[in-house]
Short mmCIF file of C-alpha atoms and ligand atoms in Angstrom, two decimals:
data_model
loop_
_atom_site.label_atom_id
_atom_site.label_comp_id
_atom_site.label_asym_id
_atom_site.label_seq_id
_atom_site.Cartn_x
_atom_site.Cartn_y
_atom_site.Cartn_z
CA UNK A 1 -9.59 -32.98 -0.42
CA UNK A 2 -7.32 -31.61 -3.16
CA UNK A 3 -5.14 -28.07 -3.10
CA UNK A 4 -4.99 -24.64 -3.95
CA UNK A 5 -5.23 -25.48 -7.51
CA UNK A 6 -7.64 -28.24 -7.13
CA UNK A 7 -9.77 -26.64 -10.38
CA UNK A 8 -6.60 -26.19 -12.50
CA UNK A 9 -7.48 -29.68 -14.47
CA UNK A 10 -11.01 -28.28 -15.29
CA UNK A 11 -9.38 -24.80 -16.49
CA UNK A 12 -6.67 -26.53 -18.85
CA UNK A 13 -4.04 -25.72 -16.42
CA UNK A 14 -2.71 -29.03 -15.27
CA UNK A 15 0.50 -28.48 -15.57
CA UNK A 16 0.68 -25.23 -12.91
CA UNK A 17 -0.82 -27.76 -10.06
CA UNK A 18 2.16 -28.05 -7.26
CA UNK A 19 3.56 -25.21 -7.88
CA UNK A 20 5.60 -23.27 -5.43
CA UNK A 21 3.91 -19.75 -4.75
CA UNK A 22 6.65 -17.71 -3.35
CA UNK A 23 9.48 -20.44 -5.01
CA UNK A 24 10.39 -20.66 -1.41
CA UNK A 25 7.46 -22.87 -0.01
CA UNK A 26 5.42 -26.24 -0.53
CA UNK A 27 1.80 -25.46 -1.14
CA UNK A 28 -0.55 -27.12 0.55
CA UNK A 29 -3.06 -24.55 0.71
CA UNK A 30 -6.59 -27.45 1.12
CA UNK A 31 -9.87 -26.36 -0.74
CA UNK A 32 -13.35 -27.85 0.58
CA UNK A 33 -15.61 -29.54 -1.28
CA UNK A 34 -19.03 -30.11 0.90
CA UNK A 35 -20.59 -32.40 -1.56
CA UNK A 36 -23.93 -31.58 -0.07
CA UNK A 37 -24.17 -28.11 1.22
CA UNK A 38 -25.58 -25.34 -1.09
CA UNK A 39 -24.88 -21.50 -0.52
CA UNK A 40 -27.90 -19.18 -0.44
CA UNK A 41 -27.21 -16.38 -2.84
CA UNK A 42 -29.17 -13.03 -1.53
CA UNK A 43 -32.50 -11.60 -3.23
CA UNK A 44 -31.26 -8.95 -5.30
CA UNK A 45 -27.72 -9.67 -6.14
CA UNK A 46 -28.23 -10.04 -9.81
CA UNK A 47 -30.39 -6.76 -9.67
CA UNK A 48 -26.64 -4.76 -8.41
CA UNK A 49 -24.81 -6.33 -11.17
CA UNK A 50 -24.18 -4.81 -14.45
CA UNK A 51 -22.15 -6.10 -17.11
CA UNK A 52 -18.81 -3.64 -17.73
CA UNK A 53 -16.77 -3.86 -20.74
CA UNK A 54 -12.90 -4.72 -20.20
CA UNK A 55 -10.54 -4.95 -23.60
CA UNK A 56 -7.83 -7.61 -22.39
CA UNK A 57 -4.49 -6.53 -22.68
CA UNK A 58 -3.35 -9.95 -23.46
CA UNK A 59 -5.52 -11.12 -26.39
CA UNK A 60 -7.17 -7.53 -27.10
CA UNK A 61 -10.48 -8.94 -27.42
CA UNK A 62 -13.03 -7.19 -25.69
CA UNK A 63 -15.44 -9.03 -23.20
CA UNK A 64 -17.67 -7.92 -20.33
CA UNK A 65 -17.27 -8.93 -16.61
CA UNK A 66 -19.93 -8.44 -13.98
CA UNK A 67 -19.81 -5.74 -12.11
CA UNK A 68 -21.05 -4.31 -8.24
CA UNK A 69 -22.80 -1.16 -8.40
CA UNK A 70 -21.10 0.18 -5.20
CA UNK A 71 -23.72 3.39 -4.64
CA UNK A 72 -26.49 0.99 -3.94
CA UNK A 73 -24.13 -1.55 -1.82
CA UNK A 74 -23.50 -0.89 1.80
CA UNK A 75 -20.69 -1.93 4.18
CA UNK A 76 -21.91 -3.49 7.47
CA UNK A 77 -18.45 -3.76 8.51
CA UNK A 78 -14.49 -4.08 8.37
CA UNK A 79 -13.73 -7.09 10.44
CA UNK A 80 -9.93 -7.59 11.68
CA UNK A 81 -7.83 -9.04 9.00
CA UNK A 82 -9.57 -5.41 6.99
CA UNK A 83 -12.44 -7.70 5.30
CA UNK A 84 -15.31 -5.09 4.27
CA UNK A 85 -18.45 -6.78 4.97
CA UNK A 86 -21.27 -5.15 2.20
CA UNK A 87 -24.66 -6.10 2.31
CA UNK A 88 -26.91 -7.14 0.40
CA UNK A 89 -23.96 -7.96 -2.63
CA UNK A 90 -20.19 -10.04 -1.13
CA UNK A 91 -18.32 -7.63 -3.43
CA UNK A 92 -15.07 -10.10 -2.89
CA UNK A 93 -16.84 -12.44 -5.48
CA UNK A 94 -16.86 -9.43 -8.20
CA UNK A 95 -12.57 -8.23 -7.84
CA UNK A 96 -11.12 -10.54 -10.20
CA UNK A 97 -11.30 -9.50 -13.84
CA UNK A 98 -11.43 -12.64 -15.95
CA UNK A 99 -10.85 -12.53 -19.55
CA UNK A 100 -13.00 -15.69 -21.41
CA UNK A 101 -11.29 -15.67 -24.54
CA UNK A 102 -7.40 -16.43 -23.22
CA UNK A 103 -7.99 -16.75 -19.80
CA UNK A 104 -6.00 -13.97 -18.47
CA UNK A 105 -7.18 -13.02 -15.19
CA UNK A 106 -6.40 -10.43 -12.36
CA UNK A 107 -7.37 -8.59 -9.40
CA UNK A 108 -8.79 -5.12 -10.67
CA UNK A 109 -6.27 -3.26 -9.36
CA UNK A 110 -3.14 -4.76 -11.64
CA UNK A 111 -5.27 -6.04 -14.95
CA UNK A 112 -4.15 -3.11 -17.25
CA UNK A 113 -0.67 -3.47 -16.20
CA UNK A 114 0.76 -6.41 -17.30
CA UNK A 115 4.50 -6.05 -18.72
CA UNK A 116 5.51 -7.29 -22.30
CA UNK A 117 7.26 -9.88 -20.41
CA UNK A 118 4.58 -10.70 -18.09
CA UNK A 119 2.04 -10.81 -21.37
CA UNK A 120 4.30 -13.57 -23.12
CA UNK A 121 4.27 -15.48 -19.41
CA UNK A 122 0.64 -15.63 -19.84
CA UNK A 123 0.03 -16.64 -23.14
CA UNK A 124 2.99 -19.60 -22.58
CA UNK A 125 1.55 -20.38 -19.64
CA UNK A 126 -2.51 -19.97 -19.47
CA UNK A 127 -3.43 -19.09 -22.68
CA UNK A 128 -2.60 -22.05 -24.47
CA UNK A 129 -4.15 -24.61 -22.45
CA UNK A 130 -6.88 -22.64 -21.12
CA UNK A 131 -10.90 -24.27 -21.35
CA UNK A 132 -13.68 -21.63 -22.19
CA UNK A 133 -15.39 -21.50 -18.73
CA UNK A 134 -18.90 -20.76 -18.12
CA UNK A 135 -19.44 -17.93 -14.83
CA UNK A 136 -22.74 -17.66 -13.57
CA UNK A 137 -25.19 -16.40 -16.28
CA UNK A 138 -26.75 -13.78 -13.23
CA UNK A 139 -24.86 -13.99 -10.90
CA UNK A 140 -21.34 -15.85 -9.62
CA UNK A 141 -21.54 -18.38 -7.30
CA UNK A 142 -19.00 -18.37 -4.02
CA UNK A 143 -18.00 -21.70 -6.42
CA UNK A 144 -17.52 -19.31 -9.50
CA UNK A 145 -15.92 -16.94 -7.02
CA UNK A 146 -13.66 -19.03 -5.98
CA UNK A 147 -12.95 -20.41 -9.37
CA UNK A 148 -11.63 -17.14 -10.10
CA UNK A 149 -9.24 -16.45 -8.03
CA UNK A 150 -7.93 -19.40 -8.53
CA UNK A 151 -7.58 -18.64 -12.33
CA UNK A 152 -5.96 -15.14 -10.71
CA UNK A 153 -3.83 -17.11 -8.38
CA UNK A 154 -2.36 -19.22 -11.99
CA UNK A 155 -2.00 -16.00 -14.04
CA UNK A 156 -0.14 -14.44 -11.35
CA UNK A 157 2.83 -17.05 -10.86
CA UNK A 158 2.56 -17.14 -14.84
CA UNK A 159 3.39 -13.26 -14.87
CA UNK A 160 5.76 -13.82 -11.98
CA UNK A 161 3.90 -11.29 -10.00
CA UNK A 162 5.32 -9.86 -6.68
CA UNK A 163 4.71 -11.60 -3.44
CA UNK A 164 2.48 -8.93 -2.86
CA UNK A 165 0.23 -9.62 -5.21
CA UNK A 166 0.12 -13.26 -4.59
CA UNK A 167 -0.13 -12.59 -1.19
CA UNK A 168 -3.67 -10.18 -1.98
CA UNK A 169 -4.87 -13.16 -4.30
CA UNK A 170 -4.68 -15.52 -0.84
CA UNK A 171 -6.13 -13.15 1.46
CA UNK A 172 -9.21 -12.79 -0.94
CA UNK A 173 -9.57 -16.27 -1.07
CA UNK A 174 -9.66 -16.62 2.53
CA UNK A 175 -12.40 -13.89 2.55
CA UNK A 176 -14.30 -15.98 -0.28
CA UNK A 177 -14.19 -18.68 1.96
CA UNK A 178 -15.32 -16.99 4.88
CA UNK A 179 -17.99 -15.81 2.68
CA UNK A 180 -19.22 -19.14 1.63
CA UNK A 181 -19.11 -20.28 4.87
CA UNK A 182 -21.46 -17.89 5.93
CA UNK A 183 -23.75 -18.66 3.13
CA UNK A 184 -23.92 -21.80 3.53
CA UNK A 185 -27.60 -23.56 4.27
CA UNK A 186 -27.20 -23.97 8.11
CA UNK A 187 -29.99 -26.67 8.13
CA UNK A 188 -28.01 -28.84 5.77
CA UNK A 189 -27.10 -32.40 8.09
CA UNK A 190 -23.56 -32.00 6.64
CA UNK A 191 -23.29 -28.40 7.71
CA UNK A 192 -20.97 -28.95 11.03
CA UNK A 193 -18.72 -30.80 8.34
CA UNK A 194 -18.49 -28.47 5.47
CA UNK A 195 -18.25 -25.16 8.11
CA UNK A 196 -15.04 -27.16 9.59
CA UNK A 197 -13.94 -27.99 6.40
CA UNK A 198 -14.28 -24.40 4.93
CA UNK A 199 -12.71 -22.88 8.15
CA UNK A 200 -9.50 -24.70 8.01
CA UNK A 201 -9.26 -24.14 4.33
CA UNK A 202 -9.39 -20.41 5.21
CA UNK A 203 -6.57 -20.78 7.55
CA UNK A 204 -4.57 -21.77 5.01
CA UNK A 205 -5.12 -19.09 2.89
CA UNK A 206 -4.30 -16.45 5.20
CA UNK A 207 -0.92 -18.65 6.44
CA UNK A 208 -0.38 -18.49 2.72
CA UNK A 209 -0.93 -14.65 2.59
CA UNK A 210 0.66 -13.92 5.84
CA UNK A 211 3.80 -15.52 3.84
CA UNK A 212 3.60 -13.56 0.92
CA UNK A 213 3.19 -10.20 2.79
CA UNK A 214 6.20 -11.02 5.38
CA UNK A 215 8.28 -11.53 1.87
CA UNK A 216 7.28 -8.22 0.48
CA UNK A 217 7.50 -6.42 3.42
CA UNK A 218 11.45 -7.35 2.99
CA UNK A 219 11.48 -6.71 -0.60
CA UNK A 220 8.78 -3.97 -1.68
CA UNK A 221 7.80 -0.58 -1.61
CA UNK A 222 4.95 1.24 -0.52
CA UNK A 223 2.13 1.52 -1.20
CA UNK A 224 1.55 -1.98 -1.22
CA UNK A 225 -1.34 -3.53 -2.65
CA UNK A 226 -2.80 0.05 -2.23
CA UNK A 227 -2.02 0.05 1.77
CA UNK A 228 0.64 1.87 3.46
CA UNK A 229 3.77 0.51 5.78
CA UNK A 230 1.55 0.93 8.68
CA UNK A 231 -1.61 -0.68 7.91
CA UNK A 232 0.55 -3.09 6.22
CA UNK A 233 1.92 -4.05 9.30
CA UNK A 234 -1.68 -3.83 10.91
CA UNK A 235 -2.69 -6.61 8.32
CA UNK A 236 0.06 -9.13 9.29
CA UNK A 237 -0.44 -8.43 12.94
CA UNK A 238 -3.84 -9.58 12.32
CA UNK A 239 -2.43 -12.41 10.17
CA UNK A 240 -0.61 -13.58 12.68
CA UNK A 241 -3.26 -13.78 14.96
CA UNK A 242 -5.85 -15.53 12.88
CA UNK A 243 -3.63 -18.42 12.19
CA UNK A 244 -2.39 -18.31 15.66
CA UNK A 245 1.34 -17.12 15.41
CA UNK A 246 1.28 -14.77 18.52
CA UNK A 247 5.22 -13.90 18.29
CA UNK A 248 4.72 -12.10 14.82
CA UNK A 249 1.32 -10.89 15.83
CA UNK A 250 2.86 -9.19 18.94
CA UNK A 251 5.84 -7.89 17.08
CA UNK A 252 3.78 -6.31 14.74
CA UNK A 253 2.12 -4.51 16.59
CA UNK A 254 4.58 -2.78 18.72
CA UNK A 255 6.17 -2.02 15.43
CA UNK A 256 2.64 -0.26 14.38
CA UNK A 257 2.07 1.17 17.66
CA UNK A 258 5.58 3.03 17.64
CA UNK A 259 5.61 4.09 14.60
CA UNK A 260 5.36 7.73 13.71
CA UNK A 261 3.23 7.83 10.13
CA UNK A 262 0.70 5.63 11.72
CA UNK A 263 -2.73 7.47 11.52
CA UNK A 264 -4.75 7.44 14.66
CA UNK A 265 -7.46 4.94 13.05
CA UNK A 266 -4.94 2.30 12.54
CA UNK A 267 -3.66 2.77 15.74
CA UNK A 268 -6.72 2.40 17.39
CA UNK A 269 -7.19 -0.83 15.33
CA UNK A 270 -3.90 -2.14 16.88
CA UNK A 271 -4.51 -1.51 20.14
CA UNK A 272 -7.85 -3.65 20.00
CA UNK A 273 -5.40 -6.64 18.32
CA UNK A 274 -3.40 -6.06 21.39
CA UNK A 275 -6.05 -6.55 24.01
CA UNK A 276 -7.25 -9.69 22.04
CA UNK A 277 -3.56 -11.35 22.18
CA UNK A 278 -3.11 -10.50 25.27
CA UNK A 279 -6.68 -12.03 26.74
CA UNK A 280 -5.44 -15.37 23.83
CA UNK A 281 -2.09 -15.36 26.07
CA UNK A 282 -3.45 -14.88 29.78
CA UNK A 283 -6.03 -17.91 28.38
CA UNK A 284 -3.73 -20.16 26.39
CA UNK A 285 -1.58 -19.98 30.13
CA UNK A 286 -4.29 -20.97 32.12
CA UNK A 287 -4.84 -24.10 30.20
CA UNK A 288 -1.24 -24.78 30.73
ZN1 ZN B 301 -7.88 -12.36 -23.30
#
């Protein structure tokens, strides 16, 4: 088992391995590696791909990164911690822009925007150690995927990024995870293994975004990370709960619940958290 930044060797990035995400916190975050367990990538991913031209604002070289068509890609669901669930295409795998000249790499939503400081962060940092990689020729692997955001996860604490973002970076590696999991070839004889292995590795991740997003909530403004204070708090309600912290989960959502710019949707979202801690709590006691 190795860490968060198990791949950093293979990327050049040795030197970022250890690191402290939020400067406040040992990282521990664990990353699976099911030595024999393939992932089944769906019929027709490669076919809502296309290849969309980026100019990277760090070595202003222009490359291409692959792409989801969204028209053609259809949400089955939003699941509690606000994963959207497309079919036939796990868009997660697609959000972070990756630049293969320098290796400057970011969720879509802050790639342009990299300060002159945060630029020279990157180049000390990543750029000058970084390893050409090779994505997926069609298609990116969960692997690739995962690879990725990993690569995201570095550039971020390079450009000393806001907990928020870090905090986004986690949570979408917990969804890759979850992804992967689900992908994974069920008749495999080391699939009991791998899902364990996979699961508790997504824990992490969202212990390590729940962290990030308790720190910005103290710090940050709104929007954050495009949601607002409400659904914000949703999120680490629903944080909480997946990793099992019921005080913060319940806090949260009273705080949700009474709050007066909460839309009616998000409320309605709380109020099915609620029953679930509260059927967790009236279970955890009978064990007791
Ligand atoms: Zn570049």
């Amino acid at each position: 088992m190795s860490d968060l930044f198990s791949s950093f060797n293979s990327l050049g990035l040795g030197d970022l391995s250890g690191v402290d995400l939020y400067k406040e916190k040992e990282t521990t975050v664990k990353r699976p590696e099911p030595a024999e367990v393939k992932e089944v990538i769906p019929l027709g991913e490669k076919d809502l791909l296309f290849d969309k031209t980026y100019t990277c604002p760090v070595c202003d070289e222009p490359f291409k990164n692959k792409t989801v068509r969204t028209g053609k890609n259809r949400l089955l669901r939003i699941e509690r911690d606000l994963r959207q669930v497309y079919t036939p295409v796990d868009q997660v795998k697609y959000d972070v822009i990756a630049c293969p000249h320098c290796g400057y790499a970011a969720l879509g939503r802050y790639f342009d925007s990299p300060t002159r400081m945060q630029i020279e962060g990157v180049r000390k940092n990543i750029c000058i150690n970084y390893r050409p990689q090779k994505w997926g020729e069609e298609c990116y692997s969960y692997e690739d995927a995962y690879l990725r955001y990993q690569l995201a996860l570095g550039n971020a604490i390079a450009k000393s990024s806001k907990s928020s973002e870090i905090a986004y970076i986690c949570l979408k590696m917990a969804w890759t995870l979850r992804g992967k999991r689900e992908a994974l070839d069920q008749t495999a004889p080391d699939y009991e293994q791998a899902r364990k292995e996979h699961e508790a590795a997504e824990k992490e991740c969202l212990q390590k975004a729940l962290d990030g997003f308790v720190l910005a909530r103290q710090k940050e403004s709104y929007p954050m990370c495009g949601m607002d204070e409400p659904t914000t708090d949703y999120l680490l309600a629903a944080l909480a709960f997946e990793v099992g912290d019921l005080p913060t989960a319940s806090k949260m959502v009273s705080t949700v619940l009474t709050s007066r710019s909460a839309s009616s949707h998000i409320k309605d979202k709380t109020r099915d958290l609620k029953e679930e801690i509260v059927e967790l709590v009236k279970k955890q006691a009978g064990k007791n």
